[in-house]
Backbone as JSON, one array per atom type, in Angstrom:
{
  "sequence": "XXXXXXXXXXXXXXXXXXXXXXXXXXXXXXXXXXXXXXXXXXXXXXXXXXXXXXXXXXXXXXXXXXXXXXXXXXXXXXXXXXXXXXXXXXXXXXXXXXXXXXXXXXXXXXXXXXXXXXXXXXXXXXXX",
  "N": [[3.31, -19.21, 41.31], [4.01, -17.81, 38.98], [3.33, -19.75, 37.1], [0.57, -19.83, 37.38], [-0.16, -17.26, 36.49], [0.72, -17.4, 33.85], [-0.99, -19.42, 32.95], [-3.49, -18.13, 33.11], [-3.07, -16.04, 31.27], [-2.7, -17.55, 28.91], [-5.24, -18.72, 28.69], [-6.83, -16.43, 28.26], [-5.73, -15.57, 25.85], [-6.36, -17.75, 24.17], [-9.21, -17.67, 24.21], [-9.63, -15.11, 23.13], [-8.54, -15.42, 20.56], [-10.24, -17.4, 19.54], [-12.69, -16.02, 19.58], [-12.11, -13.99, 17.78], [-11.69, -15.44, 15.43], [-14.26, -16.52, 14.99], [-15.68, -14.19, 14.6], [-14.67, -13.33, 12.22], [-15.7, -15.02, 10.31], [-17.62, -14.96, 7.46], [-21.08, -14.16, 7.1], [-23.61, -16.16, 5.59], [-24.69, -15.04, 2.56], [-27.66, -14.07, 0.72], [-27.16, -14.59, -1.94], [-25.29, -16.57, -1.76], [-26.67, -18.67, -0.76], [-27.98, -20.32, -2.55], [-26.98, -22.47, -5.17], [-25.77, -21.6, -8.37], [-27.48, -22.49, -11.36], [-29.51, -24.75, -13.38], [-32.63, -25.93, -12.62], [-35.08, -28.47, -12.24], [-38.41, -29.49, -11.57], [-41.38, -31.33, -10.7], [-44.45, -30.15, -9.89], [-47.17, -30.91, -7.78], [-50.73, -30.85, -7.41], [-54.12, -30.34, -6.31], [-57.02, -32.57, -6.26], [-57.05, -34.67, -8.06], [-54.63, -36.35, -8.78], [-53.29, -33.28, -10.11], [-50.58, -32.05, -12.18], [-47.63, -30.06, -12.86], [-44.86, -29.07, -14.79], [-41.81, -27.5, -13.9], [-39.1, -25.47, -14.69], [-36.31, -23.81, -13.58], [-33.92, -21.24, -13.83], [-31.18, -20.26, -11.96], [-29.21, -17.6, -10.88], [-26.79, -16.16, -8.98], [-28.52, -16.32, -6.79], [-30.85, -15.31, -7.76], [-33.78, -15.59, -9.75], [-33.34, -16.14, -13.04], [-34.55, -17.13, -15.21], [-37.5, -18.89, -16.22], [-39.44, -21.72, -17.0], [-42.53, -23.1, -17.64], [-44.15, -26.13, -17.87], [-47.04, -27.35, -19.09], [-49.06, -30.09, -17.98], [-51.6, -31.03, -18.22], [-54.5, -32.88, -19.37], [-57.18, -32.57, -19.8], [-59.17, -30.34, -21.63], [-59.99, -27.72, -20.64], [-58.44, -27.49, -18.3], [-55.88, -27.67, -19.4], [-55.87, -25.35, -20.93], [-55.94, -23.4, -18.88], [-53.51, -23.99, -17.59], [-51.7, -23.38, -19.64], [-52.14, -20.61, -19.96], [-51.3, -19.77, -17.44], [-48.61, -20.58, -17.57], [-47.65, -18.82, -19.51], [-47.91, -16.38, -18.19], [-46.4, -16.49, -15.84], [-43.49, -15.96, -16.0], [-43.3, -13.15, -16.03], [-43.87, -12.4, -13.43], [-42.04, -13.7, -11.86], [-39.33, -13.85, -12.8], [-36.32, -12.24, -12.05], [-36.73, -12.03, -9.37], [-35.59, -12.85, -6.03], [-34.84, -16.22, -5.33], [-35.72, -17.15, -2.87], [-37.94, -15.54, -2.45], [-39.89, -16.28, -4.21], [-43.16, -17.0, -4.75], [-46.27, -17.77, -5.82], [-49.58, -16.62, -6.34], [-53.07, -16.8, -7.23], [-53.24, -16.61, -10.69], [-53.54, -15.45, -13.98], [-56.15, -16.38, -14.23], [-56.06, -18.86, -13.11], [-56.4, -20.82, -10.28], [-55.64, -23.19, -9.11], [-53.31, -24.19, -10.38], [-51.16, -22.5, -9.49], [-50.62, -23.63, -6.96], [-49.4, -26.06, -7.57], [-47.18, -25.04, -8.93], [-45.89, -23.64, -6.84], [-45.29, -25.82, -5.2], [-43.41, -27.13, -6.82], [-41.44, -25.13, -6.87], [-40.66, -25.14, -4.18], [-39.41, -27.64, -4.1], [-37.32, -27.14, -5.88], [-35.91, -25.17, -4.5], [-34.85, -26.73, -2.46], [-33.23, -28.42, -3.99], [-31.35, -26.62, -5.03], [-30.14, -25.58, -2.81], [-27.27, -24.78, -0.86]],
  "CA": [[2.61, -17.99, 40.96], [4.25, -17.58, 37.56], [2.57, -20.74, 36.35], [-0.84, -19.41, 37.43], [-0.29, -16.09, 35.62], [0.84, -17.91, 32.48], [-2.22, -20.16, 32.64], [-4.54, -17.13, 32.88], [-2.77, -15.37, 30.01], [-2.97, -18.5, 27.83], [-6.69, -18.85, 28.58], [-7.33, -15.2, 27.64], [-5.28, -15.6, 24.47], [-7.15, -18.76, 23.45], [-10.57, -17.16, 24.04], [-9.58, -13.97, 22.22], [-8.31, -15.96, 19.22], [-11.47, -18.08, 19.13], [-13.71, -15.0, 19.3], [-11.7, -13.3, 16.57], [-11.92, -16.35, 14.3], [-15.69, -16.62, 14.72], [-16.14, -12.89, 14.12], [-14.2, -13.15, 10.85], [-16.46, -15.86, 9.39], [-18.71, -14.19, 6.84], [-22.41, -14.75, 7.11], [-24.03, -16.62, 4.27], [-25.59, -14.07, 1.94], [-28.73, -14.66, -0.08], [-26.61, -15.1, -3.19], [-24.53, -17.78, -1.46], [-27.57, -19.7, -0.24], [-28.35, -21.22, -3.63], [-25.98, -22.65, -6.22], [-26.2, -21.26, -9.73], [-27.77, -23.66, -12.18], [-30.84, -24.96, -13.93], [-33.29, -26.92, -11.78], [-36.39, -28.89, -12.74], [-39.24, -30.26, -10.63], [-42.8, -31.47, -11.03], [-45.31, -29.78, -8.77], [-48.47, -31.59, -7.75], [-51.8, -30.09, -6.75], [-55.5, -30.77, -6.57], [-57.47, -33.88, -5.79], [-57.03, -35.7, -9.1], [-53.96, -35.05, -8.67], [-52.77, -32.65, -11.32], [-49.17, -31.69, -12.04], [-47.07, -29.08, -13.79], [-43.4, -29.09, -14.78], [-41.21, -26.18, -13.73], [-37.65, -25.39, -14.81], [-35.87, -22.48, -13.14], [-32.5, -20.92, -13.9], [-30.8, -19.43, -10.82], [-27.9, -16.96, -10.99], [-26.57, -15.3, -7.81], [-29.69, -16.38, -5.92], [-31.95, -14.64, -8.46], [-34.38, -16.35, -10.85], [-33.06, -15.45, -14.3], [-35.4, -17.7, -16.23], [-38.45, -19.91, -15.76], [-40.27, -22.34, -18.03], [-43.57, -23.94, -17.05], [-44.62, -27.12, -18.84], [-48.35, -27.91, -18.74], [-49.22, -31.55, -18.04], [-53.03, -31.36, -18.2], [-55.09, -33.56, -20.53], [-58.52, -32.01, -19.98], [-59.03, -29.12, -22.41], [-60.07, -26.5, -19.82], [-57.26, -27.47, -17.42], [-54.72, -27.38, -20.25], [-55.98, -23.93, -21.26], [-55.54, -22.64, -17.69], [-52.08, -24.19, -17.37], [-50.97, -22.63, -20.68], [-52.23, -19.19, -19.61], [-50.44, -19.6, -16.28], [-47.23, -20.71, -18.05], [-47.3, -17.59, -20.23], [-47.92, -15.24, -17.28], [-45.51, -16.63, -14.69], [-42.18, -15.3, -16.08], [-43.4, -11.72, -15.72], [-43.96, -12.16, -11.98], [-41.02, -14.48, -11.14], [-37.97, -13.52, -13.25], [-35.76, -11.07, -11.38], [-36.93, -12.14, -7.92], [-34.75, -13.81, -5.31], [-35.5, -17.52, -5.27], [-36.41, -17.21, -1.58], [-39.16, -14.74, -2.48], [-40.83, -16.76, -5.23], [-44.4, -17.62, -4.28], [-47.28, -17.25, -6.74], [-50.99, -16.84, -6.02], [-53.92, -16.91, -8.41], [-52.61, -15.91, -11.8], [-54.07, -15.75, -15.31], [-57.4, -17.12, -14.1], [-55.83, -20.19, -12.54], [-56.22, -20.83, -8.83], [-55.03, -24.46, -8.7], [-51.97, -24.34, -10.94], [-50.12, -21.91, -8.63], [-50.25, -24.55, -5.88], [-48.42, -26.97, -8.16], [-45.97, -24.26, -9.19], [-45.23, -23.41, -5.55], [-44.74, -27.11, -4.78], [-42.19, -27.33, -7.61], [-40.45, -24.15, -6.4], [-40.12, -25.65, -2.91], [-38.47, -28.72, -4.45], [-36.16, -26.51, -6.52], [-35.13, -24.52, -3.43], [-34.07, -27.79, -1.79], [-32.2, -28.89, -4.94], [-30.34, -25.58, -5.23], [-29.54, -25.16, -1.52], [-25.86, -25.14, -0.63]],
  "C": [[2.76, -17.69, 39.46], [3.43, -18.52, 36.69], [1.1, -20.36, 36.28], [-1.07, -18.23, 36.5], [-0.21, -16.53, 34.15], [-0.42, -18.65, 32.05], [-3.36, -19.2, 32.33], [-4.32, -16.44, 31.54], [-3.05, -16.28, 28.81], [-4.47, -18.66, 27.61], [-7.28, -17.63, 27.88], [-6.95, -15.19, 26.16], [-6.09, -16.58, 23.63], [-8.56, -18.25, 23.2], [-10.62, -15.99, 23.06], [-9.4, -14.45, 20.78], [-9.57, -16.64, 18.7], [-12.56, -17.08, 18.77], [-13.38, -14.28, 18.0], [-11.98, -14.16, 15.34], [-13.4, -16.45, 13.97], [-16.24, -15.31, 14.19], [-15.75, -12.68, 12.66], [-14.96, -14.0, 9.85], [-17.59, -15.05, 8.76], [-20.03, -14.93, 6.96], [-22.77, -15.14, 5.69], [-25.02, -15.61, 3.7], [-26.66, -14.81, 1.15], [-28.18, -15.24, -1.37], [-25.81, -16.37, -2.97], [-25.43, -18.95, -1.06], [-27.92, -20.75, -1.29], [-27.24, -21.28, -4.67], [-26.58, -22.24, -7.56], [-26.49, -22.55, -10.49], [-29.18, -23.66, -12.7], [-31.45, -26.14, -13.18], [-34.69, -27.2, -12.31], [-37.1, -29.72, -11.68], [-40.65, -30.34, -11.19], [-43.6, -31.17, -9.78], [-46.66, -30.45, -8.89], [-49.48, -30.73, -6.99], [-53.14, -30.72, -7.08], [-55.77, -32.19, -6.11], [-57.31, -34.99, -6.8], [-55.79, -36.57, -9.12], [-53.49, -34.56, -10.03], [-51.3, -32.32, -11.09], [-48.76, -30.69, -13.11], [-45.55, -29.14, -13.66], [-42.87, -27.67, -14.69], [-39.69, -26.31, -13.85], [-37.24, -23.96, -14.51], [-34.36, -22.37, -13.31], [-32.19, -19.93, -12.79], [-29.39, -18.91, -11.05], [-27.78, -15.96, -9.84], [-27.8, -15.22, -6.92], [-30.94, -15.78, -6.53], [-32.46, -15.56, -9.57], [-34.13, -15.56, -12.13], [-33.87, -16.01, -15.45], [-36.32, -18.74, -15.63], [-39.25, -20.4, -16.95], [-41.25, -23.25, -17.31], [-44.12, -24.84, -18.15], [-45.96, -27.7, -18.39], [-48.39, -29.42, -18.91], [-50.68, -31.98, -18.18], [-53.47, -32.03, -19.5], [-56.49, -33.03, -20.83], [-58.37, -30.63, -20.61], [-59.02, -27.86, -21.55], [-58.85, -26.39, -18.9], [-56.0, -27.11, -18.21], [-54.7, -25.9, -20.63], [-55.51, -23.07, -20.09], [-54.04, -22.78, -17.42], [-51.24, -23.41, -18.4], [-50.99, -21.13, -20.39], [-51.32, -18.88, -18.42], [-48.97, -19.61, -16.72], [-46.76, -19.45, -18.76], [-47.15, -16.4, -19.29], [-46.82, -15.3, -16.22], [-44.14, -15.95, -14.84], [-42.22, -13.83, -15.69], [-43.42, -11.44, -14.22], [-42.84, -12.87, -11.2], [-39.59, -14.08, -11.52], [-37.53, -12.21, -12.61], [-35.94, -11.09, -9.88], [-35.89, -13.08, -7.32], [-35.53, -15.11, -5.2], [-36.28, -17.67, -3.97], [-37.77, -16.52, -1.59], [-40.22, -15.28, -3.44], [-41.97, -17.52, -4.57], [-45.5, -16.97, -5.12], [-48.67, -17.6, -6.24], [-51.77, -16.99, -7.31], [-53.36, -16.02, -9.52], [-53.22, -16.38, -13.11], [-55.32, -16.62, -15.25], [-57.27, -18.48, -13.46], [-55.6, -20.09, -11.04], [-55.57, -22.12, -8.34], [-53.59, -24.6, -9.15], [-50.9, -23.68, -10.08], [-49.71, -22.81, -7.46], [-49.21, -25.55, -6.37], [-47.1, -26.27, -8.45], [-45.19, -24.05, -7.89], [-44.62, -24.69, -4.99], [-43.43, -27.38, -5.52], [-41.09, -26.37, -7.16], [-39.84, -24.6, -5.08], [-39.11, -26.77, -3.16], [-37.18, -28.15, -5.03], [-35.29, -25.81, -5.48], [-34.28, -25.56, -2.71], [-32.95, -28.3, -2.7], [-31.03, -27.91, -5.01], [-29.61, -25.17, -3.95], [-28.11, -25.65, -1.4], [-25.7, -25.73, 0.74]]
}
């Protein structure tokens, strides 16, 4: 009988300890999800295909800086990429990396697709 009582008490103690240990594990916060650093990727878009370089600085899960490097050779495409590159920091810096997604911006509807592709790559690079 004593052995049975001890077995039950040990089982309860083990389960209680396991539950307590799992309850004490902190959840991963948004700031812990991405490592601080500078990340670079080339985003592709369009049928030709076109591309654009993106460098993002991440601090505490927040975009603290972004540089877009146009890769276009055709004059009109280069003009659109340059306008996009100038406009993007205003809409991206200060946002959580998870929230970064850009639509049509500065007259460019294709370049944002390449930017978003690069951001997806950067999220994978920065993931912990």
